[in-house]
Amino acid sequence: MATTETTKLPECWQALEECLTSGIDRVILYGASGIGKTYGGLTIGDVSAGAFRLVCTEDMTNFDVTGGFMPNGKGGFQWLDGSAVKAWKGDGTKGGRLIVDEVDKASGDVFATLLAMLDSPESASWEHPETGDVVKPLNGFSAVMTTNIENMGELPTALADRFPIRIRINEPHPNALLRLSADLRGYAVRMADAGDDRISLRAFYALDTLRAKVGMERACELTFGNRAKEIMDAIKVDALGGR
Ligand SMILES: Nc1ncnc2c1ncn2[C@@H]1O[C@H](COP(=O)(O)OP(=O)(O)O)[C@@H](O)[C@H]1O
Ligand SMILES: [Mg+2]
């Protein structure tokens, strides 16, 4: 089990680092929710030109992806780049990172735009509707998609084609565990990928914060509801090293 004394990264995080530092610029991260996929996408590899996040929902529009006009507060409108265009432009000299969260939730029109923005750098280009400027991804642009879909066979083919590397994240990153009190770490690792019973890192962070003020029992109730007793007992046993 990964704890602070572990020097080697868990295999899934090792794989992600290796890919992103070896020339791979398209990766899908999948697996349980609350395990650290988005955080990993935002921080691992070269993100020095900026990391730009896009959270896909049914209600999102191309505005979120490529941009659109916004009231400028002076009675007029001003163009605002969407996340994908921002990531293409990066810091102006080097492309940034685009993180596309819950990609499976994007609907038809937006999905098509996303595919265009995630095309290989040679083919990808986008025309600014006002200025007519043609924008292309700058060198260094990379994209990480995250999804809770477990079966990669369910991904639409056009998307799967663009993202040949898929990594299943099955363990929290050691740095995520360092944010937790030591007695919670072992249990957090065990529960992060525990199927229907899984517990998100976010729940452990909440528990850790709450218990400092209201005590363990109440913190468990507030965080876990009717699973409180079971989880509190498990944490106690785990912290004793009993497992
Ligand atoms: N390596 C890490 N270092 C610090 N905090 C982390 C790390 N990985 C995840 N977290 C925290 O854990 C929580 C869940 O991570 P997130 O990336 O949102 O999970 P997922 O995308 O798999 O649902 C977030 O609060 C995030 O900030
Ligand atoms: Mg996420």
PDB file of C-alpha atoms and ligand atoms in Angstrom:
ATOM      1  CA  MET A   1       0.000   0.000   0.000  1.00  0.00           C
ATOM      2  CA  ALA A   2       1.310   3.430  -0.889  1.00  0.00           C
ATOM      3  CA  THR A   3       2.080   5.626   2.082  1.00  0.00           C
ATOM      4  CA  THR A   4       4.541   8.400   2.690  1.00  0.00           C
ATOM      5  CA  GLU A   5       7.507   6.101   2.977  1.00  0.00           C
ATOM      6  CA  THR A   6       6.888   4.762  -0.523  1.00  0.00           C
ATOM      7  CA  THR A   7       9.408   6.273  -2.887  1.00  0.00           C
ATOM      8  CA  LYS A   8       8.174   4.615  -6.058  1.00  0.00           C
ATOM      9  CA  LEU A   9       5.017   6.054  -7.569  1.00  0.00           C
ATOM     10  CA  PRO A  10       2.013   3.753  -7.982  1.00  0.00           C
ATOM     11  CA  GLU A  11       2.096   2.199 -11.449  1.00  0.00           C
ATOM     12  CA  CYS A  12      -0.741   4.325 -12.887  1.00  0.00           C
ATOM     13  CA  TRP A  13       0.915   7.629 -11.940  1.00  0.00           C
ATOM     14  CA  GLN A  14       4.288   6.355 -13.087  1.00  0.00           C
ATOM     15  CA  ALA A  15       2.734   5.521 -16.460  1.00  0.00           C
ATOM     16  CA  LEU A  16       1.171   8.967 -16.789  1.00  0.00           C
ATOM     17  CA  GLU A  17       4.430  10.742 -15.979  1.00  0.00           C
ATOM     18  CA  GLU A  18       6.349   8.560 -18.386  1.00  0.00           C
ATOM     19  CA  CYS A  19       3.931   9.205 -21.247  1.00  0.00           C
ATOM     20  CA  LEU A  20       3.628  12.942 -20.719  1.00  0.00           C
ATOM     21  CA  THR A  21       7.375  13.403 -20.469  1.00  0.00           C
ATOM     22  CA  SER A  22       8.142  11.178 -23.465  1.00  0.00           C
ATOM     23  CA  GLY A  23       6.385  13.036 -26.230  1.00  0.00           C
ATOM     24  CA  ILE A  24       2.816  11.807 -25.752  1.00  0.00           C
ATOM     25  CA  ASP A  25       0.406  14.724 -25.943  1.00  0.00           C
ATOM     26  CA  ARG A  26      -2.972  12.977 -25.783  1.00  0.00           C
ATOM     27  CA  VAL A  27      -3.960  10.848 -22.791  1.00  0.00           C
ATOM     28  CA  ILE A  28      -7.249   9.589 -21.409  1.00  0.00           C
ATOM     29  CA  LEU A  29      -7.455   9.046 -17.655  1.00  0.00           C
ATOM     30  CA  TYR A  30     -10.311   6.876 -16.508  1.00  0.00           C
ATOM     31  CA  GLY A  31     -11.430   5.248 -13.279  1.00  0.00           C
ATOM     32  CA  ALA A  32     -13.305   6.047 -10.083  1.00  0.00           C
ATOM     33  CA  SER A  33     -14.436   9.567  -9.377  1.00  0.00           C
ATOM     34  CA  GLY A  34     -12.568  11.532  -6.704  1.00  0.00           C
ATOM     35  CA  ILE A  35      -9.285   9.658  -7.114  1.00  0.00           C
ATOM     36  CA  GLY A  36      -7.246  12.492  -8.637  1.00  0.00           C
ATOM     37  CA  LYS A  37      -7.628  12.283 -12.427  1.00  0.00           C
ATOM     38  CA  THR A  38      -8.389  15.966 -12.971  1.00  0.00           C
ATOM     39  CA  TYR A  39      -5.687  17.087 -10.585  1.00  0.00           C
ATOM     40  CA  GLY A  40      -3.191  14.839 -12.354  1.00  0.00           C
ATOM     41  CA  GLY A  41      -4.198  16.225 -15.741  1.00  0.00           C
ATOM     42  CA  LEU A  42      -3.751  19.765 -14.480  1.00  0.00           C
ATOM     43  CA  THR A  43      -0.348  19.235 -12.919  1.00  0.00           C
ATOM     44  CA  ILE A  44       1.654  16.345 -14.380  1.00  0.00           C
ATOM     45  CA  GLY A  45       4.149  16.823 -17.214  1.00  0.00           C
ATOM     46  CA  ASP A  46       4.999  20.227 -18.679  1.00  0.00           C
ATOM     47  CA  VAL A  47       2.194  22.616 -17.795  1.00  0.00           C
ATOM     48  CA  SER A  48       4.410  25.691 -17.659  1.00  0.00           C
ATOM     49  CA  ALA A  49       2.420  27.377 -20.463  1.00  0.00           C
ATOM     50  CA  GLY A  50      -0.789  27.012 -18.476  1.00  0.00           C
ATOM     51  CA  ALA A  51      -3.441  24.372 -17.849  1.00  0.00           C
ATOM     52  CA  PHE A  52      -6.990  25.088 -18.979  1.00  0.00           C
ATOM     53  CA  ARG A  53      -9.932  23.069 -17.835  1.00  0.00           C
ATOM     54  CA  LEU A  54     -13.147  22.297 -19.628  1.00  0.00           C
ATOM     55  CA  VAL A  55     -15.881  20.531 -17.694  1.00  0.00           C
ATOM     56  CA  CYS A  56     -18.299  18.905 -20.098  1.00  0.00           C
ATOM     57  CA  THR A  57     -22.031  18.990 -19.420  1.00  0.00           C
ATOM     58  CA  GLU A  58     -25.102  18.654 -21.586  1.00  0.00           C
ATOM     59  CA  ASP A  59     -25.636  22.413 -21.319  1.00  0.00           C
ATOM     60  CA  MET A  60     -22.227  23.553 -22.397  1.00  0.00           C
ATOM     61  CA  THR A  61     -21.824  25.337 -25.702  1.00  0.00           C
ATOM     62  CA  ASN A  62     -19.046  26.054 -28.150  1.00  0.00           C
ATOM     63  CA  PHE A  63     -18.531  29.246 -26.177  1.00  0.00           C
ATOM     64  CA  ASP A  64     -16.806  27.138 -23.536  1.00  0.00           C
ATOM     65  CA  VAL A  65     -14.589  25.405 -26.063  1.00  0.00           C
ATOM     66  CA  THR A  66     -13.599  28.038 -28.631  1.00  0.00           C
ATOM     67  CA  GLY A  67     -14.996  31.270 -27.200  1.00  0.00           C
ATOM     68  CA  GLY A  68     -17.615  33.911 -27.774  1.00  0.00           C
ATOM     69  CA  PHE A  69     -18.660  37.495 -27.208  1.00  0.00           C
ATOM     70  CA  MET A  70     -19.269  38.726 -23.677  1.00  0.00           C
ATOM     71  CA  PRO A  71     -20.734  42.054 -22.548  1.00  0.00           C
ATOM     72  CA  ASN A  72     -17.769  44.268 -21.671  1.00  0.00           C
ATOM     73  CA  GLY A  73     -19.617  46.399 -19.104  1.00  0.00           C
ATOM     74  CA  LYS A  74     -19.452  49.461 -21.362  1.00  0.00           C
ATOM     75  CA  GLY A  75     -22.474  48.615 -23.493  1.00  0.00           C
ATOM     76  CA  GLY A  76     -20.425  46.689 -26.003  1.00  0.00           C
ATOM     77  CA  PHE A  77     -19.116  43.186 -26.436  1.00  0.00           C
ATOM     78  CA  GLN A  78     -15.700  41.697 -26.262  1.00  0.00           C
ATOM     79  CA  TRP A  79     -14.391  38.372 -27.491  1.00  0.00           C
ATOM     80  CA  LEU A  80     -13.349  35.852 -24.868  1.00  0.00           C
ATOM     81  CA  ASP A  81     -11.358  32.767 -25.845  1.00  0.00           C
ATOM     82  CA  GLY A  82     -12.712  29.395 -24.760  1.00  0.00           C
ATOM     83  CA  SER A  83     -10.571  26.856 -22.907  1.00  0.00           C
ATOM     84  CA  ALA A  84      -9.391  24.942 -25.978  1.00  0.00           C
ATOM     85  CA  VAL A  85      -8.247  28.102 -27.785  1.00  0.00           C
ATOM     86  CA  LYS A  86      -6.567  29.299 -24.596  1.00  0.00           C
ATOM     87  CA  ALA A  87      -4.704  26.023 -24.333  1.00  0.00           C
ATOM     88  CA  TRP A  88      -3.675  26.175 -28.006  1.00  0.00           C
ATOM     89  CA  LYS A  89      -2.221  29.633 -27.431  1.00  0.00           C
ATOM     90  CA  GLY A  90      -0.665  28.706 -24.070  1.00  0.00           C
ATOM     91  CA  ASP A  91       1.694  31.452 -22.965  1.00  0.00           C
ATOM     92  CA  GLY A  92       2.050  32.871 -26.475  1.00  0.00           C
ATOM     93  CA  THR A  93       5.239  31.002 -27.271  1.00  0.00           C
ATOM     94  CA  LYS A  94       4.340  27.484 -26.236  1.00  0.00           C
ATOM     95  CA  GLY A  95       1.052  25.572 -26.212  1.00  0.00           C
ATOM     96  CA  GLY A  96      -0.577  24.770 -22.876  1.00  0.00           C
ATOM     97  CA  ARG A  97      -2.512  21.831 -21.475  1.00  0.00           C
ATOM     98  CA  LEU A  98      -6.211  21.286 -22.059  1.00  0.00           C
ATOM     99  CA  ILE A  99      -8.028  19.120 -19.530  1.00  0.00           C
ATOM    100  CA  VAL A 100     -11.357  17.893 -20.786  1.00  0.00           C
ATOM    101  CA  ASP A 101     -13.331  16.552 -17.853  1.00  0.00           C
ATOM    102  CA  GLU A 102     -16.212  14.101 -18.209  1.00  0.00           C
ATOM    103  CA  VAL A 103     -15.806  14.113 -21.958  1.00  0.00           C
ATOM    104  CA  ASP A 104     -18.620  11.585 -22.341  1.00  0.00           C
ATOM    105  CA  LYS A 105     -21.135  14.229 -21.181  1.00  0.00           C
ATOM    106  CA  ALA A 106     -20.526  16.614 -24.089  1.00  0.00           C
ATOM    107  CA  SER A 107     -23.381  16.669 -26.570  1.00  0.00           C
ATOM    108  CA  GLY A 108     -23.383  16.585 -30.391  1.00  0.00           C
ATOM    109  CA  ASP A 109     -22.396  20.028 -31.577  1.00  0.00           C
ATOM    110  CA  VAL A 110     -19.872  20.680 -28.830  1.00  0.00           C
ATOM    111  CA  PHE A 111     -18.490  17.210 -29.181  1.00  0.00           C
ATOM    112  CA  ALA A 112     -17.811  17.872 -32.869  1.00  0.00           C
ATOM    113  CA  THR A 113     -15.973  21.097 -32.016  1.00  0.00           C
ATOM    114  CA  LEU A 114     -13.972  19.306 -29.370  1.00  0.00           C
ATOM    115  CA  LEU A 115     -12.944  16.642 -31.858  1.00  0.00           C
ATOM    116  CA  ALA A 116     -11.758  19.367 -34.233  1.00  0.00           C
ATOM    117  CA  MET A 117      -9.761  21.057 -31.468  1.00  0.00           C
ATOM    118  CA  LEU A 118      -8.195  17.740 -30.467  1.00  0.00           C
ATOM    119  CA  ASP A 119      -7.209  16.742 -33.973  1.00  0.00           C
ATOM    120  CA  SER A 120      -3.532  16.159 -34.694  1.00  0.00           C
ATOM    121  CA  PRO A 121      -1.582  19.446 -34.655  1.00  0.00           C
ATOM    122  CA  GLU A 122      -0.954  19.274 -38.433  1.00  0.00           C
ATOM    123  CA  SER A 123      -4.663  19.259 -39.241  1.00  0.00           C
ATOM    124  CA  ALA A 124      -6.074  21.355 -36.430  1.00  0.00           C
ATOM    125  CA  SER A 125      -6.967  24.971 -37.087  1.00  0.00           C
ATOM    126  CA  TRP A 126      -9.697  27.365 -36.012  1.00  0.00           C
ATOM    127  CA  GLU A 127     -10.852  30.621 -37.523  1.00  0.00           C
ATOM    128  CA  HIS A 128     -11.757  33.535 -35.306  1.00  0.00           C
ATOM    129  CA  PRO A 129     -15.290  34.490 -36.397  1.00  0.00           C
ATOM    130  CA  GLU A 130     -14.679  38.216 -36.053  1.00  0.00           C
ATOM    131  CA  THR A 131     -11.114  38.812 -37.125  1.00  0.00           C
ATOM    132  CA  GLY A 132     -10.814  35.871 -39.499  1.00  0.00           C
ATOM    133  CA  ASP A 133      -7.457  35.059 -37.898  1.00  0.00           C
ATOM    134  CA  VAL A 134      -6.539  31.432 -38.261  1.00  0.00           C
ATOM    135  CA  VAL A 135      -5.320  29.964 -35.011  1.00  0.00           C
ATOM    136  CA  LYS A 136      -3.328  26.738 -34.751  1.00  0.00           C
ATOM    137  CA  PRO A 137      -2.140  24.882 -31.680  1.00  0.00           C
ATOM    138  CA  LEU A 138       1.322  26.034 -30.662  1.00  0.00           C
ATOM    139  CA  ASN A 139       4.012  23.418 -30.175  1.00  0.00           C
ATOM    140  CA  GLY A 140       3.726  21.866 -26.768  1.00  0.00           C
ATOM    141  CA  PHE A 141      -0.074  21.812 -26.717  1.00  0.00           C
ATOM    142  CA  SER A 142      -1.262  18.697 -24.906  1.00  0.00           C
ATOM    143  CA  ALA A 143      -4.646  17.344 -23.900  1.00  0.00           C
ATOM    144  CA  VAL A 144      -5.724  15.070 -21.080  1.00  0.00           C
ATOM    145  CA  MET A 145      -9.289  13.786 -21.011  1.00  0.00           C
ATOM    146  CA  THR A 146     -10.919  12.301 -17.956  1.00  0.00           C
ATOM    147  CA  THR A 147     -13.955  10.075 -17.760  1.00  0.00           C
ATOM    148  CA  ASN A 148     -15.646   7.745 -15.310  1.00  0.00           C
ATOM    149  CA  ILE A 149     -16.514   5.356 -18.137  1.00  0.00           C
ATOM    150  CA  GLU A 150     -14.832   2.061 -17.283  1.00  0.00           C
ATOM    151  CA  ASN A 151     -15.048   0.387 -20.646  1.00  0.00           C
ATOM    152  CA  MET A 152     -12.885   2.204 -23.162  1.00  0.00           C
ATOM    153  CA  GLY A 153     -14.737   0.303 -25.902  1.00  0.00           C
ATOM    154  CA  GLU A 154     -17.702   2.611 -25.248  1.00  0.00           C
ATOM    155  CA  LEU A 155     -15.787   5.685 -26.328  1.00  0.00           C
ATOM    156  CA  PRO A 156     -16.876   7.116 -29.667  1.00  0.00           C
ATOM    157  CA  THR A 157     -14.416   5.947 -32.337  1.00  0.00           C
ATOM    158  CA  ALA A 158     -13.372   9.441 -33.437  1.00  0.00           C
ATOM    159  CA  LEU A 159     -12.393  10.258 -29.891  1.00  0.00           C
ATOM    160  CA  ALA A 160     -10.686   6.933 -29.242  1.00  0.00           C
ATOM    161  CA  ASP A 161      -8.633   7.443 -32.430  1.00  0.00           C
ATOM    162  CA  ARG A 162      -7.265  10.721 -31.171  1.00  0.00           C
ATOM    163  CA  PHE A 163      -6.337   9.300 -27.770  1.00  0.00           C
ATOM    164  CA  PRO A 164      -4.495   6.027 -28.196  1.00  0.00           C
ATOM    165  CA  ILE A 165      -3.076   6.093 -24.665  1.00  0.00           C
ATOM    166  CA  ARG A 166      -5.543   5.352 -21.880  1.00  0.00           C
ATOM    167  CA  ILE A 167      -4.512   4.958 -18.276  1.00  0.00           C
ATOM    168  CA  ARG A 168      -6.779   3.641 -15.574  1.00  0.00           C
ATOM    169  CA  ILE A 169      -6.130   5.535 -12.346  1.00  0.00           C
ATOM    170  CA  ASN A 170      -6.688   3.069  -9.527  1.00  0.00           C
ATOM    171  CA  GLU A 171      -4.847   4.677  -6.643  1.00  0.00           C
ATOM    172  CA  PRO A 172      -4.581   8.199  -5.237  1.00  0.00           C
ATOM    173  CA  HIS A 173      -1.310  10.013  -5.907  1.00  0.00           C
ATOM    174  CA  PRO A 174       1.042   9.995  -2.887  1.00  0.00           C
ATOM    175  CA  ASN A 175       0.890  13.803  -2.814  1.00  0.00           C
ATOM    176  CA  ALA A 176      -2.882  13.646  -2.459  1.00  0.00           C
ATOM    177  CA  LEU A 177      -2.441  11.400   0.575  1.00  0.00           C
ATOM    178  CA  LEU A 178       0.034  13.789   2.145  1.00  0.00           C
ATOM    179  CA  ARG A 179      -2.812  16.291   2.470  1.00  0.00           C
ATOM    180  CA  LEU A 180      -4.555  13.798   4.766  1.00  0.00           C
ATOM    181  CA  SER A 181      -3.750  13.007   8.391  1.00  0.00           C
ATOM    182  CA  ALA A 182      -1.582   9.911   8.555  1.00  0.00           C
ATOM    183  CA  ASP A 183      -4.221   7.695  10.190  1.00  0.00           C
ATOM    184  CA  LEU A 184      -6.605   8.151   7.252  1.00  0.00           C
ATOM    185  CA  ARG A 185      -4.183   7.419   4.427  1.00  0.00           C
ATOM    186  CA  GLY A 186      -4.244   3.658   4.363  1.00  0.00           C
ATOM    187  CA  TYR A 187      -8.016   3.490   4.387  1.00  0.00           C
ATOM    188  CA  ALA A 188      -8.262   6.247   1.760  1.00  0.00           C
ATOM    189  CA  VAL A 189      -6.070   4.180  -0.567  1.00  0.00           C
ATOM    190  CA  ARG A 190      -8.125   1.055   0.002  1.00  0.00           C
ATOM    191  CA  MET A 191     -11.463   2.785  -0.602  1.00  0.00           C
ATOM    192  CA  ALA A 192     -10.501   4.972  -3.565  1.00  0.00           C
ATOM    193  CA  ASP A 193     -11.201   2.243  -6.102  1.00  0.00           C
ATOM    194  CA  ALA A 194     -13.558   0.020  -4.122  1.00  0.00           C
ATOM    195  CA  GLY A 195     -16.323  -0.263  -6.717  1.00  0.00           C
ATOM    196  CA  ASP A 196     -19.761   0.813  -5.482  1.00  0.00           C
ATOM    197  CA  ASP A 197     -18.399   1.314  -1.951  1.00  0.00           C
ATOM    198  CA  ARG A 198     -15.625   3.654  -3.058  1.00  0.00           C
ATOM    199  CA  ILE A 199     -14.962   6.832  -1.109  1.00  0.00           C
ATOM    200  CA  SER A 200     -13.639   9.920  -2.843  1.00  0.00           C
ATOM    201  CA  LEU A 201     -10.544  11.731  -1.626  1.00  0.00           C
ATOM    202  CA  ARG A 202     -12.821  14.734  -1.264  1.00  0.00           C
ATOM    203  CA  ALA A 203     -14.814  12.917   1.425  1.00  0.00           C
ATOM    204  CA  PHE A 204     -11.636  12.134   3.353  1.00  0.00           C
ATOM    205  CA  TYR A 205     -10.495  15.755   3.147  1.00  0.00           C
ATOM    206  CA  ALA A 206     -13.894  16.865   4.456  1.00  0.00           C
ATOM    207  CA  LEU A 207     -13.772  14.311   7.276  1.00  0.00           C
ATOM    208  CA  ASP A 208     -10.272  15.385   8.243  1.00  0.00           C
ATOM    209  CA  THR A 209     -11.283  19.062   8.388  1.00  0.00           C
ATOM    210  CA  LEU A 210     -14.510  18.450  10.262  1.00  0.00           C
ATOM    211  CA  ARG A 211     -13.177  16.099  12.878  1.00  0.00           C
ATOM    212  CA  ALA A 212     -10.701  18.699  14.105  1.00  0.00           C
ATOM    213  CA  LYS A 213     -13.686  20.785  15.215  1.00  0.00           C
ATOM    214  CA  VAL A 214     -16.569  18.410  15.904  1.00  0.00           C
ATOM    215  CA  GLY A 215     -14.864  15.128  16.759  1.00  0.00           C
ATOM    216  CA  MET A 216     -14.551  11.929  14.788  1.00  0.00           C
ATOM    217  CA  GLU A 217     -18.016  10.516  15.398  1.00  0.00           C
ATOM    218  CA  ARG A 218     -19.922  13.614  14.342  1.00  0.00           C
ATOM    219  CA  ALA A 219     -17.535  14.229  11.425  1.00  0.00           C
ATOM    220  CA  CYS A 220     -18.222  10.699  10.182  1.00  0.00           C
ATOM    221  CA  GLU A 221     -21.975  11.250  10.480  1.00  0.00           C
ATOM    222  CA  LEU A 222     -21.792  14.508   8.583  1.00  0.00           C
ATOM    223  CA  THR A 223     -19.564  13.104   5.884  1.00  0.00           C
ATOM    224  CA  PHE A 224     -20.892   9.582   5.416  1.00  0.00           C
ATOM    225  CA  GLY A 225     -24.504   9.624   6.649  1.00  0.00           C
ATOM    226  CA  ASN A 226     -25.803   6.093   7.177  1.00  0.00           C
ATOM    227  CA  ARG A 227     -22.389   4.570   6.392  1.00  0.00           C
ATOM    228  CA  ALA A 228     -20.834   6.503   9.288  1.00  0.00           C
ATOM    229  CA  LYS A 229     -20.595   3.697  11.845  1.00  0.00           C
ATOM    230  CA  GLU A 230     -19.163   1.146   9.444  1.00  0.00           C
ATOM    231  CA  ILE A 231     -16.604   3.609   8.092  1.00  0.00           C
ATOM    232  CA  MET A 232     -15.569   4.902  11.502  1.00  0.00           C
ATOM    233  CA  ASP A 233     -14.916   1.339  12.700  1.00  0.00           C
ATOM    234  CA  ALA A 234     -12.948   0.539   9.572  1.00  0.00           C
ATOM    235  CA  ILE A 235     -10.763   3.619   9.979  1.00  0.00           C
ATOM    236  CA  LYS A 236     -10.066   2.685  13.611  1.00  0.00           C
ATOM    237  CA  VAL A 237      -9.049  -0.846  12.689  1.00  0.00           C
ATOM    238  CA  ASP A 238      -6.997   0.390   9.758  1.00  0.00           C
ATOM    239  CA  ALA A 239      -5.179   3.004  11.846  1.00  0.00           C
ATOM    240  CA  LEU A 240      -4.195   0.239  14.304  1.00  0.00           C
ATOM    241  CA  GLY A 241      -2.671  -1.642  11.432  1.00  0.00           C
ATOM    242  CA  GLY A 242      -5.225  -4.428  11.905  1.00  0.00           C
ATOM    243  CA  ARG A 243      -6.860  -4.335   8.477  1.00  0.00           C
TER     244      ARG A 243
HETATM  245  N1  LIG B   1      -1.673  14.826  -6.319  1.00  0.00           N
HETATM  246  C1  LIG B   1      -2.552  15.522  -5.570  1.00  0.00           C
HETATM  247  N2  LIG B   1      -2.116  16.428  -4.686  1.00  0.00           N
HETATM  248  C2  LIG B   1      -2.971  17.132  -3.927  1.00  0.00           C
HETATM  249  N3  LIG B   1      -4.327  17.008  -3.991  1.00  0.00           N
HETATM  250  C3  LIG B   1      -4.834  16.125  -4.860  1.00  0.00           C
HETATM  251  C4  LIG B   1      -3.982  15.327  -5.698  1.00  0.00           C
HETATM  252  N4  LIG B   1      -4.770  14.508  -6.446  1.00  0.00           N
HETATM  253  C5  LIG B   1      -6.030  14.799  -6.118  1.00  0.00           C
HETATM  254  N5  LIG B   1      -6.086  15.749  -5.161  1.00  0.00           N
HETATM  255  C6  LIG B   1      -7.324  16.286  -4.567  1.00  0.00           C
HETATM  256  O1  LIG B   1      -8.259  15.208  -4.444  1.00  0.00           O
HETATM  257  C7  LIG B   1      -9.576  15.604  -4.817  1.00  0.00           C
HETATM  258  C8  LIG B   1     -10.100  14.724  -5.943  1.00  0.00           C
HETATM  259  O2  LIG B   1      -9.265  14.899  -7.078  1.00  0.00           O
HETATM  260  P1  LIG B   1      -9.856  15.051  -8.565  1.00  0.00           P
HETATM  261  O3  LIG B   1      -8.699  15.277  -9.454  1.00  0.00           O
HETATM  262  O4  LIG B   1     -10.933  16.064  -8.606  1.00  0.00           O
HETATM  263  O5  LIG B   1     -10.482  13.608  -8.809  1.00  0.00           O
HETATM  264  P2  LIG B   1     -11.227  13.008 -10.076  1.00  0.00           P
HETATM  265  O6  LIG B   1     -10.957  13.927 -11.231  1.00  0.00           O
HETATM  266  O7  LIG B   1     -10.653  11.642 -10.252  1.00  0.00           O
HETATM  267  O8  LIG B   1     -12.682  12.977  -9.704  1.00  0.00           O
HETATM  268  C9  LIG B   1      -9.481  17.072  -5.178  1.00  0.00           C
HETATM  269  O9  LIG B   1      -9.840  17.817  -4.041  1.00  0.00           O
HETATM  270  C10 LIG B   1      -8.011  17.272  -5.496  1.00  0.00           C
HETATM  271  O10 LIG B   1      -7.600  18.613  -5.256  1.00  0.00           O
HETATM  272 MG    MG B   2     -12.443  14.987 -12.334  1.00  0.00          MG
END
